[in-house]
Every structure is written in C-alpha cells, then in structure tokens.
PDB file of C-alpha atoms in Angstrom:
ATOM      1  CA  UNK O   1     -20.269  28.371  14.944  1.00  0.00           C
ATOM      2  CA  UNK O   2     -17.024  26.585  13.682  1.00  0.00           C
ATOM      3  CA  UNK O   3     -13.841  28.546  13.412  1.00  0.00           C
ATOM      4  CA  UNK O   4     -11.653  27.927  10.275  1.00  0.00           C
ATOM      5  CA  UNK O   5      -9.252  26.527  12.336  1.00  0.00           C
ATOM      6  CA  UNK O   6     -11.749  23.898  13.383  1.00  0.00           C
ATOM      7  CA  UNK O   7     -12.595  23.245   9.956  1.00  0.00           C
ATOM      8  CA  UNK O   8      -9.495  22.726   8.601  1.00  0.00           C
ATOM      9  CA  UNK O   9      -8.869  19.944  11.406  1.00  0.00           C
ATOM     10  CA  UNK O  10     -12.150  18.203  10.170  1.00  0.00           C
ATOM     11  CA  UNK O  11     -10.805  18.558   6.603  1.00  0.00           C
ATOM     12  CA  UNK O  12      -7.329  17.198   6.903  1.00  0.00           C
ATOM     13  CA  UNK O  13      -8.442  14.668  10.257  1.00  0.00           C
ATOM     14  CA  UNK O  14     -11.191  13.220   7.523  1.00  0.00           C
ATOM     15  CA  UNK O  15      -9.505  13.217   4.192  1.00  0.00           C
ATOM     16  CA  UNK O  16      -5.904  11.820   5.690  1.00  0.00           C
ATOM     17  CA  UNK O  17      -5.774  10.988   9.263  1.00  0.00           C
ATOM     18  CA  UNK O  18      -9.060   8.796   9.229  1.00  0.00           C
ATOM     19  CA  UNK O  19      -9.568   8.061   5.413  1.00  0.00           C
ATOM     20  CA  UNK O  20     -12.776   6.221   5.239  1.00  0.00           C
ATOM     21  CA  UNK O  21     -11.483   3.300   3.238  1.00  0.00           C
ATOM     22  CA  UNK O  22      -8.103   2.701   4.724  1.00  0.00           C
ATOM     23  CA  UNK O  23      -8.533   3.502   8.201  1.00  0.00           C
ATOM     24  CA  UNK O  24     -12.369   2.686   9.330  1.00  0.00           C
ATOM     25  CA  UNK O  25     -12.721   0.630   6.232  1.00  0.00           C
ATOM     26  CA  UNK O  26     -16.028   1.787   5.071  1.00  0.00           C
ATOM     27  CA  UNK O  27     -17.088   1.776   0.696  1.00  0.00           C
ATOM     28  CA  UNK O  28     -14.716  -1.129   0.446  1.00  0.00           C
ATOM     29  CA  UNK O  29     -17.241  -2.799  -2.307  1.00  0.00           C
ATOM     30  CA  UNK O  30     -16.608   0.301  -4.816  1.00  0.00           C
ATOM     31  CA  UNK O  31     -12.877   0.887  -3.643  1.00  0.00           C
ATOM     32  CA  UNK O  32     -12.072  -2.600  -4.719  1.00  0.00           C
ATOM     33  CA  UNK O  33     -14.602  -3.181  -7.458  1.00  0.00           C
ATOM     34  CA  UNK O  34     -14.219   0.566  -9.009  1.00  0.00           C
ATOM     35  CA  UNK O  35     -10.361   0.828  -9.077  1.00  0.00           C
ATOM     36  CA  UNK O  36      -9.190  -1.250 -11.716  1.00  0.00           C
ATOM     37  CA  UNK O  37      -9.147   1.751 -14.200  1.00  0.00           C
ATOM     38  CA  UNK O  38      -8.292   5.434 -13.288  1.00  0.00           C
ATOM     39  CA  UNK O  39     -10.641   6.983 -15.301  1.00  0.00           C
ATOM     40  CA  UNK O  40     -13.346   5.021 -13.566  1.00  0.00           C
ATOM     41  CA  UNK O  41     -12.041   5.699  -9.924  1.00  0.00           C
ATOM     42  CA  UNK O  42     -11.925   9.506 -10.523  1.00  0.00           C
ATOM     43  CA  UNK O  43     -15.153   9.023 -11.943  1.00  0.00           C
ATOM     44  CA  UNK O  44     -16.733   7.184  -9.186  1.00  0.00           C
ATOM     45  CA  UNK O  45     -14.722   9.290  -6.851  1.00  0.00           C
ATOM     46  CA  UNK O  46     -16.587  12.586  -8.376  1.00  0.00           C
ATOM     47  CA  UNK O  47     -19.776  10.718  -7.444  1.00  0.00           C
ATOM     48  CA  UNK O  48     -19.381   9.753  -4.479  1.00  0.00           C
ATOM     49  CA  UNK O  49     -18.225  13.363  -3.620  1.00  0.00           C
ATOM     50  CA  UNK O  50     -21.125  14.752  -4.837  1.00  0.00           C
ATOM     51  CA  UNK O  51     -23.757  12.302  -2.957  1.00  0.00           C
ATOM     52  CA  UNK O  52     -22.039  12.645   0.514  1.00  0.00           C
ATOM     53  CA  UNK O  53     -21.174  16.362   0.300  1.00  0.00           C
ATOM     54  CA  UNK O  54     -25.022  16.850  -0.754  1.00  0.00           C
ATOM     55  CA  UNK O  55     -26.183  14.438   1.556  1.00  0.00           C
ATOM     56  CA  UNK O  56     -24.044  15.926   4.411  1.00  0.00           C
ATOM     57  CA  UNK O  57     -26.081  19.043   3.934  1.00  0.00           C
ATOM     58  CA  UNK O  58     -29.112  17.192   3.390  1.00  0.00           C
ATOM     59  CA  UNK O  59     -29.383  15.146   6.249  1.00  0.00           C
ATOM     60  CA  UNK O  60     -28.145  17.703   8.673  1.00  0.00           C
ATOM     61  CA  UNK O  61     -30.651  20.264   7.534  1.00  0.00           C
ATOM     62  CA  UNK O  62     -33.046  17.523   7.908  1.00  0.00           C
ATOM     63  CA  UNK O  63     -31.764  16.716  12.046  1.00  0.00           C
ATOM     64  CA  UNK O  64     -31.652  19.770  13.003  1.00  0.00           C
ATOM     65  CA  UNK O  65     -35.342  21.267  11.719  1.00  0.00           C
ATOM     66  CA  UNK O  66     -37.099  18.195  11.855  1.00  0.00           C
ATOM     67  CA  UNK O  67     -35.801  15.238  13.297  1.00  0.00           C
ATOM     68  CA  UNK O  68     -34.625  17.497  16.322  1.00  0.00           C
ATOM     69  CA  UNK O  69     -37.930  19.362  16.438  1.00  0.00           C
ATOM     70  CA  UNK O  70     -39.793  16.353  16.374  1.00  0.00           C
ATOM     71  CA  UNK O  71     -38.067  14.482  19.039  1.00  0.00           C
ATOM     72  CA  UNK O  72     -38.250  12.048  16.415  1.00  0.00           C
ATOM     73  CA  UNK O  73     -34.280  11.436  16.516  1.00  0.00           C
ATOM     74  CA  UNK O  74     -34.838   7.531  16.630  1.00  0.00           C
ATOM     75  CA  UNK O  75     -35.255   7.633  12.608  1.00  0.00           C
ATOM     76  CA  UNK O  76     -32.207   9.167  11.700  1.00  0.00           C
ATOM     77  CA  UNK O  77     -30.738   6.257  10.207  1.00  0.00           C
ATOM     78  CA  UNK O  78     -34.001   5.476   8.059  1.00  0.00           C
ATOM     79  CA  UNK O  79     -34.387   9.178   7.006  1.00  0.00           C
ATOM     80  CA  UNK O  80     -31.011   9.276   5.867  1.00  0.00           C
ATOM     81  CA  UNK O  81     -31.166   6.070   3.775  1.00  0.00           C
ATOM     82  CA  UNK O  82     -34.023   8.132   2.071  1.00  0.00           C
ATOM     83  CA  UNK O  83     -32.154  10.909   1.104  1.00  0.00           C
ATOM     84  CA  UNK O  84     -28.794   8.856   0.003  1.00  0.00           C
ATOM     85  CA  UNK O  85     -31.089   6.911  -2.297  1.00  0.00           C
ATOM     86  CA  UNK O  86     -32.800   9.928  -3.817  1.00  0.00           C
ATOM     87  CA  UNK O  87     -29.792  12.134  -4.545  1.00  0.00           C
ATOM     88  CA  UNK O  88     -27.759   8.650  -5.796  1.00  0.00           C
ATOM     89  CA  UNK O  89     -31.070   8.093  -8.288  1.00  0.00           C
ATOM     90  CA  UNK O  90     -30.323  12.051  -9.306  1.00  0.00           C
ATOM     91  CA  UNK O  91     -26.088  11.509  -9.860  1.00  0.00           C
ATOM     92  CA  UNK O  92     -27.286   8.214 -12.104  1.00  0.00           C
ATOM     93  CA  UNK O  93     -30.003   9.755 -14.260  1.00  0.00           C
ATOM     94  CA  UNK O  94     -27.760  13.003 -14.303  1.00  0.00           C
ATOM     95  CA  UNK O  95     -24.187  10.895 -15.577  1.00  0.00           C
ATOM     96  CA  UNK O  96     -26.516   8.553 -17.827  1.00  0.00           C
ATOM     97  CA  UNK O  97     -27.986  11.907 -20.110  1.00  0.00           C
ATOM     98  CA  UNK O  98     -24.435  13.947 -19.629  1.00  0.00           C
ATOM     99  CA  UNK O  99     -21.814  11.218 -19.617  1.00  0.00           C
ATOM    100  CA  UNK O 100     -23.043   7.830 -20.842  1.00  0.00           C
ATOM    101  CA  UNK O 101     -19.330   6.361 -20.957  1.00  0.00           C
ATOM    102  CA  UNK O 102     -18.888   6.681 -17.529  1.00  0.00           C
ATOM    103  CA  UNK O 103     -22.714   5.472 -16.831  1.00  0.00           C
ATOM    104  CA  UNK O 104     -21.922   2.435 -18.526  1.00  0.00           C
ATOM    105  CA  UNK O 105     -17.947   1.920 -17.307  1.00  0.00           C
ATOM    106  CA  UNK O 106     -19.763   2.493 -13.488  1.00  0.00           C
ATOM    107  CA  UNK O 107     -22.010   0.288 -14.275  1.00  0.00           C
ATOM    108  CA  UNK O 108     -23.359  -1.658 -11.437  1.00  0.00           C
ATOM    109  CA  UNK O 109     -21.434   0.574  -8.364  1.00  0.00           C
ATOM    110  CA  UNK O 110     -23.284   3.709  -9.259  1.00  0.00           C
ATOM    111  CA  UNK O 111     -26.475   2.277  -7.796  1.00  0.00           C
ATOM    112  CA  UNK O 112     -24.163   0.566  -5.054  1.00  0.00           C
ATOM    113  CA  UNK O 113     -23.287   4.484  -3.934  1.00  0.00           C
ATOM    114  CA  UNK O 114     -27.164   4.000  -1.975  1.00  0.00           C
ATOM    115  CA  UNK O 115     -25.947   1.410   0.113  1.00  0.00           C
ATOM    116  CA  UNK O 116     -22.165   2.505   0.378  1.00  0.00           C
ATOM    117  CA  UNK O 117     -21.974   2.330   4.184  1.00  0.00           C
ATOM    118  CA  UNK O 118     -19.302   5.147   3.840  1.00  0.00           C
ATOM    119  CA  UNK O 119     -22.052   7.420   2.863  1.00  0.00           C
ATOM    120  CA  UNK O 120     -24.602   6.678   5.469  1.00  0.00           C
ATOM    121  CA  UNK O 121     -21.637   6.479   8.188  1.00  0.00           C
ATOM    122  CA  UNK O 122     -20.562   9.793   7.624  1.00  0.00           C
ATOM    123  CA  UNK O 123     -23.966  11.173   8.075  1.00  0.00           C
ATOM    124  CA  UNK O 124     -24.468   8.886  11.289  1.00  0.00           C
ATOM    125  CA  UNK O 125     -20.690  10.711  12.119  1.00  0.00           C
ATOM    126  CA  UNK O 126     -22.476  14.141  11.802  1.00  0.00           C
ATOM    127  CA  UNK O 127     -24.658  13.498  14.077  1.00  0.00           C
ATOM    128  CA  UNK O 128     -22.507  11.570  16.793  1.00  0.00           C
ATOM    129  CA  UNK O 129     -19.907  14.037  16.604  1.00  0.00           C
ATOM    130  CA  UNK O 130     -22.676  17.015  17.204  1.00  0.00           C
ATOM    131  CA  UNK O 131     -21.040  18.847  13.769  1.00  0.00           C
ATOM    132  CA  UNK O 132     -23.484  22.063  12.269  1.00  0.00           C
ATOM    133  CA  UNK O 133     -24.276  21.897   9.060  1.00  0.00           C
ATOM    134  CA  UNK O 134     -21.368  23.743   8.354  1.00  0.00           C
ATOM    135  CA  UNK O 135     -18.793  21.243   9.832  1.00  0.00           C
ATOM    136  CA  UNK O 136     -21.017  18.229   8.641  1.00  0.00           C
ATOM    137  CA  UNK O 137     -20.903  19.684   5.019  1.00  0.00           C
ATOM    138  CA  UNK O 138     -16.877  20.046   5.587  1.00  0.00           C
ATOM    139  CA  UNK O 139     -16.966  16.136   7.181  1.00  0.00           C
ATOM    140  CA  UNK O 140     -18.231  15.205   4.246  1.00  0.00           C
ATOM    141  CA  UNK O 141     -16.358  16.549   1.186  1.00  0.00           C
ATOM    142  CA  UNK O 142     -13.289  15.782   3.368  1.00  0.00           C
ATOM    143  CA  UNK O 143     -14.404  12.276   3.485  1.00  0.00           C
ATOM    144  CA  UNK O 144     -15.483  11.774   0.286  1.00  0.00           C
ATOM    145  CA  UNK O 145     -12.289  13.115  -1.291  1.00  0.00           C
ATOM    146  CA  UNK O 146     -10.025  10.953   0.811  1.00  0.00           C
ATOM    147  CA  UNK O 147     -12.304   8.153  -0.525  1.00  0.00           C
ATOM    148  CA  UNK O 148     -11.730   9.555  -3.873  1.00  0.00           C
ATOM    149  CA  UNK O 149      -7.515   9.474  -3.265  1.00  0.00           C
ATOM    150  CA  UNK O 150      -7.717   6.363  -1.978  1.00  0.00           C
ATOM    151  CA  UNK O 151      -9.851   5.130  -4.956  1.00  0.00           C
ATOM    152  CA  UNK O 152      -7.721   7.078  -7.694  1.00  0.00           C
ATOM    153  CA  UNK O 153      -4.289   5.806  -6.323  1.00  0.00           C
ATOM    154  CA  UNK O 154      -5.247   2.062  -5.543  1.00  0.00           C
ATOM    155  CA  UNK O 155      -6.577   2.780  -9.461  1.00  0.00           C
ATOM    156  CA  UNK O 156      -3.152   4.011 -10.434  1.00  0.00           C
ATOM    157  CA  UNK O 157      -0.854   1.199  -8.418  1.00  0.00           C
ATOM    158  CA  UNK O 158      -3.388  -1.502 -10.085  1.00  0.00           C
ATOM    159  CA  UNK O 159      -3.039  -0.065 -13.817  1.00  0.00           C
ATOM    160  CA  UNK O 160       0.958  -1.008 -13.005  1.00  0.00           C
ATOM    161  CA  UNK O 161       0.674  -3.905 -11.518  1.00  0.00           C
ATOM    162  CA  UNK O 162      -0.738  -5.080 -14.931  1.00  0.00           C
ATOM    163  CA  UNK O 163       2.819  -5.103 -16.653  1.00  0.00           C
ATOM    164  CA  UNK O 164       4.455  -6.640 -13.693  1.00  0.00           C
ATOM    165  CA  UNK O 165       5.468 -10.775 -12.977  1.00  0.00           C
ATOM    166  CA  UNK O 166       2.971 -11.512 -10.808  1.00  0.00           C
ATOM    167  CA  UNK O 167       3.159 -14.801  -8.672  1.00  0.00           C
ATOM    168  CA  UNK O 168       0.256 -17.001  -9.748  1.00  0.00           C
ATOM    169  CA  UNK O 169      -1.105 -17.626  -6.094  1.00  0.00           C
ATOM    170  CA  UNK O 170      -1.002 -13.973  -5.811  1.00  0.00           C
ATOM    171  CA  UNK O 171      -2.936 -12.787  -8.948  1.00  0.00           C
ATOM    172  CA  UNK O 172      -5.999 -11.067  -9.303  1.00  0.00           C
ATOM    173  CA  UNK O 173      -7.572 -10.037  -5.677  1.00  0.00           C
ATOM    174  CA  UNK O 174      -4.880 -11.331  -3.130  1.00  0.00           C
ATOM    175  CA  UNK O 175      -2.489  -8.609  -5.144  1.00  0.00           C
ATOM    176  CA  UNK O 176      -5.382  -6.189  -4.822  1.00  0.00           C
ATOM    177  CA  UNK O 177      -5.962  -6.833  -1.112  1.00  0.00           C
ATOM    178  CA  UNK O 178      -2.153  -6.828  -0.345  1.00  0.00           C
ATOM    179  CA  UNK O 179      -1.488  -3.416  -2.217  1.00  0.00           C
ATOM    180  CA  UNK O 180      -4.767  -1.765   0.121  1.00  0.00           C
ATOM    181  CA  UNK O 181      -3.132  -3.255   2.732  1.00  0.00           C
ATOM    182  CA  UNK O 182       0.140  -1.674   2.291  1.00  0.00           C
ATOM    183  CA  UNK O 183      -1.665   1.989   1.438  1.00  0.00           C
ATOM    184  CA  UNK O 184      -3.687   1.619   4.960  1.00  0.00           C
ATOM    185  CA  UNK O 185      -0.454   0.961   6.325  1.00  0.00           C
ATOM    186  CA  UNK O 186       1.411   4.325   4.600  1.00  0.00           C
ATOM    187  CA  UNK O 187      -1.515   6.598   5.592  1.00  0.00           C
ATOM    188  CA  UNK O 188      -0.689   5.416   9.302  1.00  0.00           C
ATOM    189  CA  UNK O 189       1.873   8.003   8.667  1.00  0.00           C
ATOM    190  CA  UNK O 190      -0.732  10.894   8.447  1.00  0.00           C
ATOM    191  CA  UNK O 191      -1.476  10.516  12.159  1.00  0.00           C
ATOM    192  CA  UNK O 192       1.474  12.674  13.311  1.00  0.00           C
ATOM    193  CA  UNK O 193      -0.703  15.642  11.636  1.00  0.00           C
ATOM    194  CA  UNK O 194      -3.094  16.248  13.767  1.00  0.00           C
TER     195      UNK O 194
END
C-alpha cells in the first residue's frame, strides 16, 4: 500500500517534473492542434483528464484480476487500447448531448483522445513502474492535469501572440513550435523538486 508521501511524489513527479507533453513529449497532436483557444484547451484538458484518470483505474483493475491471473500479460497493450477507445466513445457521446459547443469546437481531437499515445503510455507506465491501482489512479490524474497546464497555458501564450508583430518566416506553426519549445525548457526548472 502507498503512503501519502509516496503519492504526493507521483503527483507532483507526473504533473511537473515529467509533464507528458513537454518532457517525454507524448499527446503532442492535441497539444498543438487543441491550443489555439483557451476555452478549447481547458476543454480538451477536462477530457483527457477524465479518459486517463478512468482508464488508469480501468486498466489496472483489469492487470491485476485478469491479465495477471491469466498469465496473459502479453496483451496488455491491446486490452488497454480497448478500454481507451470505449471510455473516449463514452466522454464524446456524453460532451455531444451535455455540451454540444465544445463537441463541435473539439471537433476532430476528441476521437484523437483513443489514439493519444499519452493515454495508452501512462497505462503502459502503470504497469512498468509496478504502481497499485491506487498509485496508477494518482499517475494518471497527475498526468493528465500536467497535460491539461501545458495545454491551457500554450492556449493562453498563443491567444497573445495573436496581437503581436510576428516575423513572416516565423508565423503560424514555427511560432507555435518555438513557444513549446521555450515552456519544455522553463519546466526544466521543476526538476530541483523532487
């Protein structure tokens, strides 16, 4: 069993000190397609929370009682594509009868969420890292919320960058890339934390 101590290192050492985008650059198709408004970032970003902190739970419930049982270890990867695609098809029919602005402003992303390899990497992480269910539920809400800063404050820094003299060669994705660069670069600064 996980102290809180323990915890707490997975939660700050995932959301900061290894953020999924900036420093093992993993969902880089939504964090640059997603973050041109902040609305839709923090929108995406409250999906993608949901779908890895679920499937966290999911797919370590699903090691450890069957997939461990089993001996059937071996089809981890293709069980847990299974369960990311279900629970992403339940966050898109959910935000298309709740929130149809959003379902429409996510448009095609939403779907991408299935084959985010953020989301299947941190339940392959799980499982490397020999986490409970516990500390792989933790792992992933700490993961998926340091997606969602990243997401939200790229978001943020591009909404600006709209009012700004921008050098011709630079406009439109090089700006984009160069900005993410410079973020990875400032949450370098996180490592002294841990």
């Amino acid at each position: 069993m996980e102290t809180v101590k323990e915890l707490l290192i997975i939660l700050i050492s995932s959301s900061l000190v290894s953020n999924v985008v900036l420093s093992q650059f993993l969902g880089l198709c939504p964090f640059l397609g997603v973050s041109r408004r902040t609305e839709t970032a923090a929108g995406m970003g409250t999906a993608v929370i949901f779908v890895i902190t679920l499937a966290s739970a999911v797919s370590g419930v699903l090691y450890k009682f069957v997939l461990q049982k089993f001996h059937i270890e071996y089809l981890q990867t293709i069980c847990f594509i299974l369960v990311i695609a279900a629970l992403v098809q339940f966050v898109e029919m959910f935000l298309k009868k709740t929130i149809p602005s959003l379902y429409q402003a996510l448009g095609v992303y939403l779907p991408l969420i299935t084959t985010n390899c953020a989301v299947l990497g941190v339940a392959l992480t799980n499982v490397q890292k020999k986490y409970g269910i516990l500390a792989g539920v933790v792992n992933g809400f700490a993961t998926a919320a340091g997606f969602t800063i990243a997401i939200v404050i790229l978001a943020g820094i591009r909404e600006k960058m709209e009012y700004n003299d921008i050098p011709k060669a630079f406009r439109g994705m090089p700006i984009v890339l160069l900005t993410a660069g410079l973020m990875a670069i400032a949450f370098c600064g996180f490592s002294g934390l841990l």
